[in-house]
Structure formats: structure tokens, C-alpha cells
Short mmCIF file of C-alpha atoms and ligand atoms in Angstrom, two decimals:
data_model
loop_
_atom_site.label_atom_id
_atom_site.label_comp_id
_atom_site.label_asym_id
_atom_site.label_seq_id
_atom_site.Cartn_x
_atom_site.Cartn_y
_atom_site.Cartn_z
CA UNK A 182 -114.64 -137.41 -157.48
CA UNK A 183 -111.41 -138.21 -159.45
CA UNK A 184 -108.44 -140.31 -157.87
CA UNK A 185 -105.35 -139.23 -158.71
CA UNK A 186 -102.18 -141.18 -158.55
CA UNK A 187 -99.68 -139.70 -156.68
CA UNK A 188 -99.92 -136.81 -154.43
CA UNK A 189 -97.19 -135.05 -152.61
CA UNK A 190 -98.00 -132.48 -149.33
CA UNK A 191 -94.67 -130.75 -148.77
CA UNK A 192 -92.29 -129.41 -151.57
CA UNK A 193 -88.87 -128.76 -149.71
CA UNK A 194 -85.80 -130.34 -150.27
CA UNK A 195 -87.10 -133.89 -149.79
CA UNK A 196 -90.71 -133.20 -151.64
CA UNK A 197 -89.12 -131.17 -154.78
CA UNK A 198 -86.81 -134.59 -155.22
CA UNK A 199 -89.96 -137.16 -154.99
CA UNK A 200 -91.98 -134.82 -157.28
CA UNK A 201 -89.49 -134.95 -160.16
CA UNK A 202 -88.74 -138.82 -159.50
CA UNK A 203 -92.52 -139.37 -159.55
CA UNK A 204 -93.16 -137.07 -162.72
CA UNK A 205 -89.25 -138.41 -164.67
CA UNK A 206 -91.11 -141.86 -164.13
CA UNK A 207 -94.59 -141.11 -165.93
CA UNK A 208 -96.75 -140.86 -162.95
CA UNK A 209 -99.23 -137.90 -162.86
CA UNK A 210 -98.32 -135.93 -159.50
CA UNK A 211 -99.82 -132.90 -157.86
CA UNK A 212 -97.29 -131.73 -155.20
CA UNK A 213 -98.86 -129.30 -152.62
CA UNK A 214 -96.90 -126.85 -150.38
CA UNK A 215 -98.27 -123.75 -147.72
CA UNK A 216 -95.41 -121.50 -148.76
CA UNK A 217 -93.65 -121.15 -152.71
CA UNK A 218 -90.87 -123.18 -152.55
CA UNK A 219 -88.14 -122.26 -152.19
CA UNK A 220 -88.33 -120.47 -149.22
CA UNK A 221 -86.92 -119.50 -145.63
CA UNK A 222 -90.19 -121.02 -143.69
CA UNK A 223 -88.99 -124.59 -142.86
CA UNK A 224 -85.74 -126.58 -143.27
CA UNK A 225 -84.16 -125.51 -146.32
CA UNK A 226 -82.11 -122.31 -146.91
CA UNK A 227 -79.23 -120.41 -145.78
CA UNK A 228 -77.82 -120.86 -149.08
CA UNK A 229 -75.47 -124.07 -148.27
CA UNK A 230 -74.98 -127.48 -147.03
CA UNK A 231 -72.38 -129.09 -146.45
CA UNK A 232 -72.15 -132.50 -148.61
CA UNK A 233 -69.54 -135.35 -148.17
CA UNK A 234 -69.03 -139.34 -148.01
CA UNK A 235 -67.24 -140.32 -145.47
CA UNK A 236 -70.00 -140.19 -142.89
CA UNK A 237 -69.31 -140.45 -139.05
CA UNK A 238 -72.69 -140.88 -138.36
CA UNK A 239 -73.25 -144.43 -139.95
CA UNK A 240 -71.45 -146.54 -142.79
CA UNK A 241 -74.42 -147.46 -143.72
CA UNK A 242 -75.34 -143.88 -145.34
CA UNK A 243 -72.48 -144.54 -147.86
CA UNK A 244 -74.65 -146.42 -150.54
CA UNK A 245 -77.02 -143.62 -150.47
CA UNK A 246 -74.49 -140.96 -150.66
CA UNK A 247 -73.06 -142.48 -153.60
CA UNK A 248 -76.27 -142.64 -155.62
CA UNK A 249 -77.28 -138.87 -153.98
CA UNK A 250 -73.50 -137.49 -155.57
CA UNK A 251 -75.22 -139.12 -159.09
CA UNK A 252 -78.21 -137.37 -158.52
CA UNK A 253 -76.93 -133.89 -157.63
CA UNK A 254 -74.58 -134.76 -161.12
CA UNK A 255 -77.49 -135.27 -163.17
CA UNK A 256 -79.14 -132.46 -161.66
CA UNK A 257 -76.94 -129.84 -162.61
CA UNK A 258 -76.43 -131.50 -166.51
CA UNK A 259 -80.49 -131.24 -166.38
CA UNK A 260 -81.19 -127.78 -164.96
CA UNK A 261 -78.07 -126.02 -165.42
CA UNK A 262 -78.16 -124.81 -162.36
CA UNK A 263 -75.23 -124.98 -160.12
CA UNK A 264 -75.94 -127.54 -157.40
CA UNK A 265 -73.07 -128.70 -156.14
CA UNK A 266 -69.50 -126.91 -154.99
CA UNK A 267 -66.72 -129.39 -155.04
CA UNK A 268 -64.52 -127.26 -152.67
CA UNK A 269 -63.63 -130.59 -150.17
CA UNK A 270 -64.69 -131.00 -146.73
CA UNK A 271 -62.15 -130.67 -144.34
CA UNK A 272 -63.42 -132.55 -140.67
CA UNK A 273 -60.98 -131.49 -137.65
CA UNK A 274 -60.86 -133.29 -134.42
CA UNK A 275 -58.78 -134.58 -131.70
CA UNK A 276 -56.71 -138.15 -131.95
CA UNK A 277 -59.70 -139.21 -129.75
CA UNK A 278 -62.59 -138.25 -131.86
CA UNK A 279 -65.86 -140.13 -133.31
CA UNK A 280 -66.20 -138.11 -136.08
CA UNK A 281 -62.76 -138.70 -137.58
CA UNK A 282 -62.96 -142.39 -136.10
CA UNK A 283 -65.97 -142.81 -138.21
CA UNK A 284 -65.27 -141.01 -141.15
CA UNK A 285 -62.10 -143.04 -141.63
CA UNK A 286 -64.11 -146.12 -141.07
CA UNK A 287 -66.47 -145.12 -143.60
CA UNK A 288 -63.87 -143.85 -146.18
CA UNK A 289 -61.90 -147.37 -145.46
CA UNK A 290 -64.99 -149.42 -145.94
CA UNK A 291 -65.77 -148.12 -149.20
CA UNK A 292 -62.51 -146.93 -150.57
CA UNK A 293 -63.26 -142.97 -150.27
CA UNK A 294 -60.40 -141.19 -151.01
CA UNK A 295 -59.38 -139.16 -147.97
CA UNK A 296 -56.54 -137.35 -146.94
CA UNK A 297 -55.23 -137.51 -143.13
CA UNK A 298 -53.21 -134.88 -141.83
CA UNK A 299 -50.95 -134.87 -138.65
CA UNK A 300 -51.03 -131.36 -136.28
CA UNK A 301 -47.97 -130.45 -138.64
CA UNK A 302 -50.09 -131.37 -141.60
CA UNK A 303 -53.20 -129.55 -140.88
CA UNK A 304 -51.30 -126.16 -139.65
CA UNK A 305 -49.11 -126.53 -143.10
CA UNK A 306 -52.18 -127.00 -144.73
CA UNK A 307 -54.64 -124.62 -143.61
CA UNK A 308 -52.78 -121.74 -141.52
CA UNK A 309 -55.96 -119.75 -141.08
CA UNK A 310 -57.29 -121.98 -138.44
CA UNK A 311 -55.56 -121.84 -134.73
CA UNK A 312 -55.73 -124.62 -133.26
CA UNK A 313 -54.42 -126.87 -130.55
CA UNK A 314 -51.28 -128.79 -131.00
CA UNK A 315 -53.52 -132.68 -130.79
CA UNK A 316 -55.96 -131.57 -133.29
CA UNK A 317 -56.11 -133.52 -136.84
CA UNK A 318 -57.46 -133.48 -139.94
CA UNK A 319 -59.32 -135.50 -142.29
CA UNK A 320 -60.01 -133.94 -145.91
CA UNK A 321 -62.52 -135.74 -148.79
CA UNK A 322 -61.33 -133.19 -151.66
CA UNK A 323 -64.28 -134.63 -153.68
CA UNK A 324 -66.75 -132.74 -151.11
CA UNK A 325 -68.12 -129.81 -150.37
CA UNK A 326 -71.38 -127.87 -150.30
CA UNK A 327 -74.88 -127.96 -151.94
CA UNK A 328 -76.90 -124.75 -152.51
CA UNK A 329 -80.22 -125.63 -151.33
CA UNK A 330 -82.15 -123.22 -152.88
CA UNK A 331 -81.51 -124.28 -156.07
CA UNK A 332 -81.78 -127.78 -155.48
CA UNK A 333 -85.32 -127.17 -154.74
CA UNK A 334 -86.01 -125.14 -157.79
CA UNK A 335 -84.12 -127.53 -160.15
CA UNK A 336 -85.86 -130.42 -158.92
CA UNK A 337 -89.51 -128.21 -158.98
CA UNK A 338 -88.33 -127.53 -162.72
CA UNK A 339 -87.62 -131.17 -163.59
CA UNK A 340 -90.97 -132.13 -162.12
CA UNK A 341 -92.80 -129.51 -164.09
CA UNK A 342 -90.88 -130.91 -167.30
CA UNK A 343 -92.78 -134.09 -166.91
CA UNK A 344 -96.12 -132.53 -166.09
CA UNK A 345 -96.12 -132.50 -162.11
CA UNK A 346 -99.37 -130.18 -161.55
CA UNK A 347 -97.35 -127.91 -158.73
CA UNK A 348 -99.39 -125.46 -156.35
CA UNK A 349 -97.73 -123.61 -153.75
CA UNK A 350 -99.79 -121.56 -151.27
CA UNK A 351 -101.71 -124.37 -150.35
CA UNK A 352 -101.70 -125.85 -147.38
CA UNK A 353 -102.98 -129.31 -146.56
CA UNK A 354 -105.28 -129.30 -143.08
CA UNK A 355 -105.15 -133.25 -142.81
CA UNK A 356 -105.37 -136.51 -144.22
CA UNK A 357 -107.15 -139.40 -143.78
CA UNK A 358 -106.14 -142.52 -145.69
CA UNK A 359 -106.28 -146.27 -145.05
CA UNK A 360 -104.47 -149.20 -147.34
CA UNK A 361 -106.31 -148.47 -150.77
CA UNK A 362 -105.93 -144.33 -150.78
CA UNK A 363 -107.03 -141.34 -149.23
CA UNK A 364 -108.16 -137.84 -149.40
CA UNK A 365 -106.30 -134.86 -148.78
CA UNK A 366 -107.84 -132.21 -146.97
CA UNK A 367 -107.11 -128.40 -148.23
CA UNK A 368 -108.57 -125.40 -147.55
CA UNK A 369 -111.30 -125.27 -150.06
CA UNK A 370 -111.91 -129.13 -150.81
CA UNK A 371 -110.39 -131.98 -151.06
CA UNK A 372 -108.17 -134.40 -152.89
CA UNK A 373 -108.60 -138.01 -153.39
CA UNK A 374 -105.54 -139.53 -154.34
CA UNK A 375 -104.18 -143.60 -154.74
CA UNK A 376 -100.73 -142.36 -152.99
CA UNK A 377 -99.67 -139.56 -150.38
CA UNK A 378 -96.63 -138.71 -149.87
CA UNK A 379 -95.99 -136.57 -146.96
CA UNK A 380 -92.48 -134.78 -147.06
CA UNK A 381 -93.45 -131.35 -144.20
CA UNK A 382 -89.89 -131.33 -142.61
CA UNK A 383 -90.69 -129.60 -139.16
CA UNK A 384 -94.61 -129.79 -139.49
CA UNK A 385 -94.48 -133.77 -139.69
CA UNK A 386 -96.25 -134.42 -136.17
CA UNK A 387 -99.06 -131.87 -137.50
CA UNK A 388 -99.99 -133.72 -140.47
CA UNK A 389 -99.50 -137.44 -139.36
CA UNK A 390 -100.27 -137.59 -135.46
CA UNK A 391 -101.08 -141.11 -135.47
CA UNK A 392 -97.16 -141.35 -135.53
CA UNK A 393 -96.23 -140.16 -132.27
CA UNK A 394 -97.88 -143.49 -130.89
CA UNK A 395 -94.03 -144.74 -132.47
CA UNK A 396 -92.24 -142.02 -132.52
CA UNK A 397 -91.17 -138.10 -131.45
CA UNK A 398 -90.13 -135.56 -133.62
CA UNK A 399 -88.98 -132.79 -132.12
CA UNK A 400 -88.46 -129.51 -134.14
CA UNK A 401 -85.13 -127.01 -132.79
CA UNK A 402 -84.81 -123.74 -133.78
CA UNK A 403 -81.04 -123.84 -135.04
CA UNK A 404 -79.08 -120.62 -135.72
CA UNK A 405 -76.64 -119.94 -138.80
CA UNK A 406 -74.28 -116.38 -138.55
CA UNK A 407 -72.43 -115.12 -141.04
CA UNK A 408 -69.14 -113.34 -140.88
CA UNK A 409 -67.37 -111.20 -143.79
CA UNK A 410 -63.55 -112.20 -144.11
CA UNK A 411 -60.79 -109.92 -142.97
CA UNK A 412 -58.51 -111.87 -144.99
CA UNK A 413 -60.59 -112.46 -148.01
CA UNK A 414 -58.22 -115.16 -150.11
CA UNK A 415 -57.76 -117.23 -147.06
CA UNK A 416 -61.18 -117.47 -146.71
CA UNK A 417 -62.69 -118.18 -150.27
CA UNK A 418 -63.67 -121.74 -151.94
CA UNK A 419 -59.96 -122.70 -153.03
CA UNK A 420 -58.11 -121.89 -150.29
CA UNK A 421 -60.53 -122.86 -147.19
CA UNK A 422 -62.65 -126.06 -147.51
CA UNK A 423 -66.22 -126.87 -146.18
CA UNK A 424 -65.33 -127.44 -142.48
CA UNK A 425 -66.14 -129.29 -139.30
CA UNK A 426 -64.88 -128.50 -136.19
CA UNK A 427 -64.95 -131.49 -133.20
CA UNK A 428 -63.27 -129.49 -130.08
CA UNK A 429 -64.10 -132.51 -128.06
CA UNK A 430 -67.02 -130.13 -125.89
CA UNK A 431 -64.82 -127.13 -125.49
CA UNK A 432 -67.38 -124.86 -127.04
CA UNK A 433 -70.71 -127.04 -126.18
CA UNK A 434 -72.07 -130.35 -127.04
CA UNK A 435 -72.23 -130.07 -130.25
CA UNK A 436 -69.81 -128.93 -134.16
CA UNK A 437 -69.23 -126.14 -135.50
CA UNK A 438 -69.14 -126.01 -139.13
CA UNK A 439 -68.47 -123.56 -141.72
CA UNK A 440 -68.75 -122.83 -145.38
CA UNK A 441 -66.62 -120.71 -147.21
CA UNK A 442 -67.20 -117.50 -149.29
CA UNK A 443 -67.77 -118.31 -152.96
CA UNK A 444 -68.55 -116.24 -155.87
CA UNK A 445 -72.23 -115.77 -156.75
CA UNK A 446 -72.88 -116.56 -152.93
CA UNK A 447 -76.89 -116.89 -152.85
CA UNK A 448 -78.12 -115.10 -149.11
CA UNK A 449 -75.53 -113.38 -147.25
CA UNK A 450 -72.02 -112.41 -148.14
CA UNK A 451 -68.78 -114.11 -146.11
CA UNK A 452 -68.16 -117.42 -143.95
CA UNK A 453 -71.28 -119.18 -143.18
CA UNK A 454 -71.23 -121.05 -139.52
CA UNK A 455 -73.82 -123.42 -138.04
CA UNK A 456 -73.38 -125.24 -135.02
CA UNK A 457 -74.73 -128.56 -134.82
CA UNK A 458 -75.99 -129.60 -131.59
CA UNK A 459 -78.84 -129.79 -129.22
CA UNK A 460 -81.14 -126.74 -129.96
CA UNK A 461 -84.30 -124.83 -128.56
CA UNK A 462 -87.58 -126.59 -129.22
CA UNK A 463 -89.93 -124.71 -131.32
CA UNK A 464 -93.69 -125.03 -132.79
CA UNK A 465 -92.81 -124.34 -136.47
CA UNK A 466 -96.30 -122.65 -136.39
CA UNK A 467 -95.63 -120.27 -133.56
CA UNK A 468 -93.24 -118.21 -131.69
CA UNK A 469 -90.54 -116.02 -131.94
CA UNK A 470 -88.32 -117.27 -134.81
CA UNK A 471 -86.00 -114.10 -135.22
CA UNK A 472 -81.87 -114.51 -134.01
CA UNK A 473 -81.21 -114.75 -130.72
CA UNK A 474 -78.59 -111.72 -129.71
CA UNK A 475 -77.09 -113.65 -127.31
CA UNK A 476 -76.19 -117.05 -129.35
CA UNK A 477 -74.98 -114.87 -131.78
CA UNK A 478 -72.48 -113.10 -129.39
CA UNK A 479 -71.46 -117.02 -128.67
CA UNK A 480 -70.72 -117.33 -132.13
CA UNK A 481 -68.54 -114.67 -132.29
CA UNK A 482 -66.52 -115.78 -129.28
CA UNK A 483 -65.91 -119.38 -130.64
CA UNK A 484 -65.80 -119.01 -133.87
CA UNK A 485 -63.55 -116.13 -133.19
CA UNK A 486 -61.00 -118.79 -131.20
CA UNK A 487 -60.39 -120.94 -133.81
CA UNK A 488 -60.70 -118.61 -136.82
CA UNK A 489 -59.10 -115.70 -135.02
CA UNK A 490 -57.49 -113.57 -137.72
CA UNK A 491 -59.38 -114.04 -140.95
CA UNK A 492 -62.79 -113.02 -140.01
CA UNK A 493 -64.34 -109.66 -138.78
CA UNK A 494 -67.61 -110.02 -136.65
CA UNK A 495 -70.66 -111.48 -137.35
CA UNK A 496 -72.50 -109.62 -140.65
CA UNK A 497 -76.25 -111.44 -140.76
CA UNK A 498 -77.80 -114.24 -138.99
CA UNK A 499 -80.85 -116.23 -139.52
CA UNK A 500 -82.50 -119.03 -137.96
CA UNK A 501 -83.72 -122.73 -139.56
CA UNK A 502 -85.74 -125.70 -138.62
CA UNK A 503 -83.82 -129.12 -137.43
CA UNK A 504 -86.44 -131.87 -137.37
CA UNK A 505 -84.91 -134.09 -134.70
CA UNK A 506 -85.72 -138.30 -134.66
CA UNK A 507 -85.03 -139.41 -131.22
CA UNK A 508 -81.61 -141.45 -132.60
CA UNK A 509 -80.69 -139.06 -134.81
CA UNK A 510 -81.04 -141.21 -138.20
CA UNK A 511 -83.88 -140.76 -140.80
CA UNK A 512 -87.36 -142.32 -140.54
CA UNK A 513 -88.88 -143.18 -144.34
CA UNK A 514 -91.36 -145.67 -144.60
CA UNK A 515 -95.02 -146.26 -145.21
CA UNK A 516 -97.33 -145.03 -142.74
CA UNK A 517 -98.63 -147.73 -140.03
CA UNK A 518 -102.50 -148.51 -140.66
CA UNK A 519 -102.48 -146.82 -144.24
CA UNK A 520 -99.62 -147.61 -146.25
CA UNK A 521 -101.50 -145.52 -149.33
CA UNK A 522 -99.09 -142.82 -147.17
CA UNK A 523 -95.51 -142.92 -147.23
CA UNK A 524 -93.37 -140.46 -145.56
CA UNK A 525 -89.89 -139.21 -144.54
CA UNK A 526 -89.40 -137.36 -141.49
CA UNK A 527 -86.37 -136.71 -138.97
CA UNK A 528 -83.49 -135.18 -141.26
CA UNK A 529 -81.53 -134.23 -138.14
CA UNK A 530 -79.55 -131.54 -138.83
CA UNK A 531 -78.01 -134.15 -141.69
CA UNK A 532 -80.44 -134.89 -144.46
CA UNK A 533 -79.97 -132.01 -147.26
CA UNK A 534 -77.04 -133.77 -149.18
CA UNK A 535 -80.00 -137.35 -149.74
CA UNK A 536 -82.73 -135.34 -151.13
CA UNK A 537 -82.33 -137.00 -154.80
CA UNK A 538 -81.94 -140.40 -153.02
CA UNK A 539 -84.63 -139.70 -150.74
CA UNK A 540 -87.16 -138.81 -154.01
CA UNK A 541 -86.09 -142.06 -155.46
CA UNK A 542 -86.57 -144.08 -152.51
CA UNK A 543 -90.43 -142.26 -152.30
CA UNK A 544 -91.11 -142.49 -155.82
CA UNK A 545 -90.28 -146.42 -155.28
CA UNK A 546 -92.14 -146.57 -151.93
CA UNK A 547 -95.46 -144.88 -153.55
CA UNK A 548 -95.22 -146.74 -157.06
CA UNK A 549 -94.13 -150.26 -156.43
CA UNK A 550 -94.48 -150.54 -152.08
CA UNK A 551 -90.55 -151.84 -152.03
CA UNK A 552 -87.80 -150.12 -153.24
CA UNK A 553 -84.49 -151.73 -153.80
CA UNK A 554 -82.40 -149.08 -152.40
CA UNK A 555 -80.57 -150.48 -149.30
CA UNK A 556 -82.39 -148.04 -146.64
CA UNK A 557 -84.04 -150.67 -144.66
CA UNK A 558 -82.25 -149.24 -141.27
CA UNK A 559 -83.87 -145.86 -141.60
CA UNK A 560 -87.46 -147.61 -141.45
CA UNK A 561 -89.96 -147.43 -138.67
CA UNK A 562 -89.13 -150.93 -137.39
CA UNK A 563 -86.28 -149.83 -135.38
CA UNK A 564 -89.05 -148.18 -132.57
CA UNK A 565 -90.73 -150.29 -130.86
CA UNK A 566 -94.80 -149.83 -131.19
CA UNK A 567 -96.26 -146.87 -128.27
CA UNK A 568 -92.61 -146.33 -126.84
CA UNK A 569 -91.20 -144.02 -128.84
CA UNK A 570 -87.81 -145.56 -128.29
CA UNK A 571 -85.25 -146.95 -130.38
CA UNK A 572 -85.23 -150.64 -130.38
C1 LIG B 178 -79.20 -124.66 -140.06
C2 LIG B 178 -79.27 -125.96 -140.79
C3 LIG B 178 -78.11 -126.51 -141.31
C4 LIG B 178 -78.14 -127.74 -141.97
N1 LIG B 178 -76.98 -128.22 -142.50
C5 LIG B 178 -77.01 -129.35 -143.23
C6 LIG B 178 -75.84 -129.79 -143.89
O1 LIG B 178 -74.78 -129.14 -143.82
N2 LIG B 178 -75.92 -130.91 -144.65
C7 LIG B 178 -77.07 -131.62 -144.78
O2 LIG B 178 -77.08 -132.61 -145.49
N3 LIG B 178 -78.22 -131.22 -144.16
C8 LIG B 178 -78.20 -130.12 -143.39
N4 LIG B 178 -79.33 -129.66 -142.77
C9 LIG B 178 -80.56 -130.49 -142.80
C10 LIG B 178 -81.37 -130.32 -144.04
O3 LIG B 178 -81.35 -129.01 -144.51
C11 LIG B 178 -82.79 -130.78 -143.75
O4 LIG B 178 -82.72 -132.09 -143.22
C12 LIG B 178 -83.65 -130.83 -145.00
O5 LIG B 178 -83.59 -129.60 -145.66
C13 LIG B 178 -85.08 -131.18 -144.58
O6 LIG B 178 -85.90 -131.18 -145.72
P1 LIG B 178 -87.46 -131.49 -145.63
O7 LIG B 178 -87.94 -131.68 -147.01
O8 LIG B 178 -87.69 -132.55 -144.62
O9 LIG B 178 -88.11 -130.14 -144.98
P2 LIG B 178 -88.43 -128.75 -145.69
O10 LIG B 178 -87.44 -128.47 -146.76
O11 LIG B 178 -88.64 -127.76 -144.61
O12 LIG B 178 -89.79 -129.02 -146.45
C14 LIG B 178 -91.03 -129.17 -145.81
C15 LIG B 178 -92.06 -128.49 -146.70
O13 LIG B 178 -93.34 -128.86 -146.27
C16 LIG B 178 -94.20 -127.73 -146.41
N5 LIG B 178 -95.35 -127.93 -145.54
C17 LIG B 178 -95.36 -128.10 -144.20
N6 LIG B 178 -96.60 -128.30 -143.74
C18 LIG B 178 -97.42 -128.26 -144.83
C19 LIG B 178 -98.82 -128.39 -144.99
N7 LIG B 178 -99.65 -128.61 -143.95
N8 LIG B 178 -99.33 -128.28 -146.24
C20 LIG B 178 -98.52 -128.06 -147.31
N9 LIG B 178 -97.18 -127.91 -147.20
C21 LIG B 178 -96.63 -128.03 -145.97
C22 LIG B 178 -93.31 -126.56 -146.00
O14 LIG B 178 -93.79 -125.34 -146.49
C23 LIG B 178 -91.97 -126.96 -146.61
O15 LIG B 178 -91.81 -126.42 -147.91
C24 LIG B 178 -79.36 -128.43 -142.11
C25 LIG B 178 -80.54 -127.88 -141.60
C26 LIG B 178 -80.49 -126.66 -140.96
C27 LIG B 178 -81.77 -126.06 -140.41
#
């Protein structure tokens, strides 16, 4: 049976990316995905995420973002589609809170330009919110949000340029690999191939089991509403900003964030709001995935408090998949016991805007076994061996 180089089981956001840095580099790659990317089964519509630098949840994500902001660049110059919507972020949040904390730690750190705005500021600034006289702002005008969709499809088209053998409705049953290869299991045969690279988002404890010996993934069904604006200039790309929202827990333990209306919107029309926090558990595989009435109704009531006379009620919802690590950060690496498999797992709720980063760092992982992107803290050393746990 023929080997072949490089195969990759899982073409969503972070397995479209690896594909075209696989094929851009010469290496003959079959990618392999259940569904026909891209698509609303998994992790990776909705039609934006939200994209900046000066992250809260680590420094150390900074070098990546940089070289991910190239990336989305060159993507759009490549594919012509458009990727990326420099509208700024704008992150709001009491004198007292870790997410403005970090991002200005961040944005000092590495020179980001920022903008901070006093209560007086931020009202002047952007009237349509109402909010409490202690809240401040933070603003990275070079921000904003990515359109998932077609960063999927541009970075399926880039690996098709370079010959990536792509087939979608195929879905991989298991693998079994140890250091020199393995073989890819599919429904009618099998693939022998030098390198796996296993990118499944929520399905990741499916396909590599022997991982939960290290650590949990745990998939949450996350809901994203929709509301069309009352006031529609005061809520459009120009006037309002990508948007995070720390209330210090007055609506739950956990952000809301928001994207504004823009034209050529891909999904539904009008604000798009997320709320990222603890979620219900889900199998990806089974179960009621549909909105859930009630969450939506919270929606309304929050979003409704702080947005209170721009936006008429919710207009569509959906649901998506967060694949949760148990700290919260990324876990790329090579597989324990067969590093012929590399994988990244864990996105969090945060890992849309590193998807060209992430395909690099693969590519580098499956072709050489090193890679000298500085992502050594997202590897699997940081759990210790049958806890689970960080270490
Ligand atoms: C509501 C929501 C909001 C978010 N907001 C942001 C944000 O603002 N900013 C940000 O940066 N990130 C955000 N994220 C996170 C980000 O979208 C995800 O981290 C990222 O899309 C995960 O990509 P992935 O490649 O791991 O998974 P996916 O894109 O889901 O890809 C996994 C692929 O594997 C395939 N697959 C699974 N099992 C098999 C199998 N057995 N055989 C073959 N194929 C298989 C699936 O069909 C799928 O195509 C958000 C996520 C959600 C859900």
C-alpha cells in the first residue's frame, strides 16, 4: 500500500490553515473532513470573530498574533477574499478588571497601540452603550473581526493551488500510528500515511483517546443571537467597534461580546452577541443542538441593559462548539507514544484569530518535528502524565 506524506483528518479553521501551509511548502497532503467545509457542524461559523492583540489572556499569545495578522494579510492579497474587518476592538471593564489589566500589559509589553478612555471618554466616545459611571475603555483601532467562513475556504483554495488532494464527506473512524507513521482508518479502507495531523475541534477525544490519560477536553454548546439595530448608523462597522463587555459578574461569569453590522454580512443580518463563559457540555455527535429559548430571552435582557436604545430584539440565533482545555490555553504538540501524529486541540472559545499561525506551527511540527515559532507554553508538558491537571 502507498505511504503518503502528510495527512490531515479535520478541515476547519485550524485544518484548512495546516493544509495550505503543508501544500505552499511542496508536501503532497490529503486533508480529510466528515462534513464540506465550511460548515455550521463544529467550531467555525456564525460569520465573525473577533480578532485583536492586546490579549488579556496571556502576553505570551502576542508573537503569534503578530505573525497570525501577516497571515490573515497575505490571505486576503492571495484569495481575494475578504478576511479580515479592521473596525477596532473596543474592551470595556471596570478600573478593577483583568481583562483591561492584561490587555494593557500586553499592549505595553509589545508597544500595541491602544487607546484608554476615562468614563467621560468612553460615553463621549461611544454614546450607544449605557453604562455605569466606573466603567472604562480600552480600544486597539487596528482590530476587529475575521469572517470565518471564508477563512476556511481561502485557505481550502490555497491548499488546492498547490495540489492538496481535499475530500470532504469523509470521515476518519480511527487511527493507529506509532513513531515511524500510521494508517488512517475511513469508512471504506484505509490510509497509510508518514504524518497525521489531527485538527477535529470538538471531536478531538473521539479520534485520539489515548489523550485523556493527560488531558480533558470538554466540548460546550455556546450560543450566538443576533439582533437587528433600531438605530442602524450607531450600530454599523464605523461607528461601533468589535466589543467586549467585562461587567465584573453582573450578568454571569463570563463576557459578552458583540460584532457590529457590516455590509455584505455573511449569516444573519444585525449585531452579533456571544457570551463567553462556562457553557453546557455536549457530545458533538449527539443531542439536541438547536437554541435554547430561554438563554436567548437572557440575551435579550442583558444585552438589552447595556445596549438599551439601539437594538430591537433578538432576530436569529444559533448555537457553536467551544472545545474547552482544562486552563483555558491551547494544547499543540505531537502525540505521546506516536509522534508520526501531531495535533491541536482546546481553542477555548479564543483560537479563530491563530488559525494561519496554528497551520504554520503544524506544517513545522509534521515536516521538520520542531518548529521555531515560540509556542512552547501551549505544549502538552504543562499536564502532568494521568492527572489531567495543569502543572
Ligand atoms: C460561538 C463561538 C464564538 C467564538 N468566538 C471567537 C472569537 O471571537 N475569536 C476567536 O479567535 N475565536 C473564537 N471562537 C473559537 C474558534 O472559533 C475556535 O477555536 C476554532 O474555530 C476551532 O477550530 P478547529 O479547527 O479546532 O475546529 P473546527 O473548525 O470545528 O474543525 C474541526 C473539523 O474536524 C472535522 N472532523 C471532526 N471529526 C472528524 C472525523 N472523525 N473525520 C473527519 N473529519 C472530522 C469537522 O467536520 C470539522 O470540520 C469562537 C467559537 C465559538 C463556538
Amino acid at each position: 500500500m502507498d505511504v503518503h506524506p502528510v495527512v490531515v483528518v479535520g478541515l476547519g479553521a485550524m485544518g484548512s490553515a495546516a493544509c495550505a501551509s503543508l501544500a505552499a511548502r511542496g508536501a503532497p497532503v490529503i486533508g480529510l473532513d466528515r462534513f464540506s467545509p465550511p460548515h455550521d457542524m463544529g467550531s467555525t461559523h456564525g460569520g465573525s470573530r473577533v480578532i485583536r492583540r492586546a490579549y488579556f489572556e496571556h502576553p505570551d499569545y502576542v508573537p503569534l498574533l503578530r505573525r497570525a495578522f501577516r497571515g490573515w494579510n497575505e490571505l486576503e492579497s492571495r484569495t481575494g477574499l475578504a478576511c479580515f474587518h479592521r473596525v477596532g476592538v473596543l474592551l470595556i471593564g471596570g478600573a478593577e478588571s483583568d481583562v483591561l489589566r492584561g490587555s494593557r500589559q500586553s499592549a505595553d509589553r509589545y508597544d500595541i497601540p491602544v487607546r484608554h478612555l476615562d468614563p467621560d471618554a468612553l460615553a463621549v466616545a461611544f454614546p450607544q452603550f449605557s453604562l455605569p459611571e466606573t466603567m472604562y475603555g480600552l480600544l486597539e483601532p487596528g482590530a476587529g473581526f475575521l469572517v470565518p467562513e471564508n477563512g476556511v475556504q481561502g485557505h481550502l483554495e490555497i491548499a488546492r493551488r498547490y495540489g492538496a488532494d481535499l475530500r470532504y464527506g469523509t470521515r476518519v473512524l480511527g487511527l493507529e500510528a506509532d513513531d515511524q507513521g500510521g494508517v488512517v482508518r475511513i469508512e471504506n479502507g484505509e490510509i497509510r500515511a508518514a504524518r497525521i495531523v489531527v485538527t477535529v475541534g470538538a471531536w478531538v477525544d473521539h479520534l485520539l483517546p489515548s489523550l485523556r490519560s493527560r488531558v480533558e477536553f470538554a466540548p460546550q454548546l455556546k450560543h450566538i443571537v443576533w439582533f437587528l439595530p433600531r438605530d442602524v448608523a450607531a450600530c454599523s462597522a464605523g461607528r461601533m467597534p468589535a466589543w467586549v463587555m467585562d461587567d465584573g459578574g453582573a450578568c454571569g461569569d463570563g463576557l459578552y461580546y458583540g460584532v457590529p453590522a457590516w455590509p455584505g454580512q455573511i449569516g444573519p443580518a444585525g449585531v452579533k452577541v456571544g457570551f463567553h463563559g462556562p457553557g453546557a457540555p455536549v457530545d458533538p455527535d449527539n443531542g439536541d443542538r438547536g437554541p435554547d429559548a430561554a438563554v436567548v430571552t437572557r440575551f435579550e435582557r442583558d444585552v438589552h441593559g447595556f445596549l438599551p436604545d439601539v437594538l430591537d430584539g433578538p432576530s436569529a440565533a444559533a448555537t457553536c462548539l467551544y472545545t474547552m482545555s482544562p486552563d483555558r490555553h491551547f494544547v499543540i504538540d505531537r502525540l505521546p507514544g506516536s509522534s508520526a501524529v501531531v495535533f491541536a486541540a482546546g481553542f477555548s472559545g479564543h483560537g479563530y484569530k491563530f488559525a494561519p499561525v496554528v497551520g504554520e506551527l503544524l506544517a513545522d511540527l509534521a515536516l521538520q518535528g520542531h518548529s521555531n515559532i515560540e509556542a512552547g507554553f501551549l505544549s502538552l508538558d504543562r499536564f502532568s502524565a494521568g492527572t489531567g491537571s495543569a502543572v
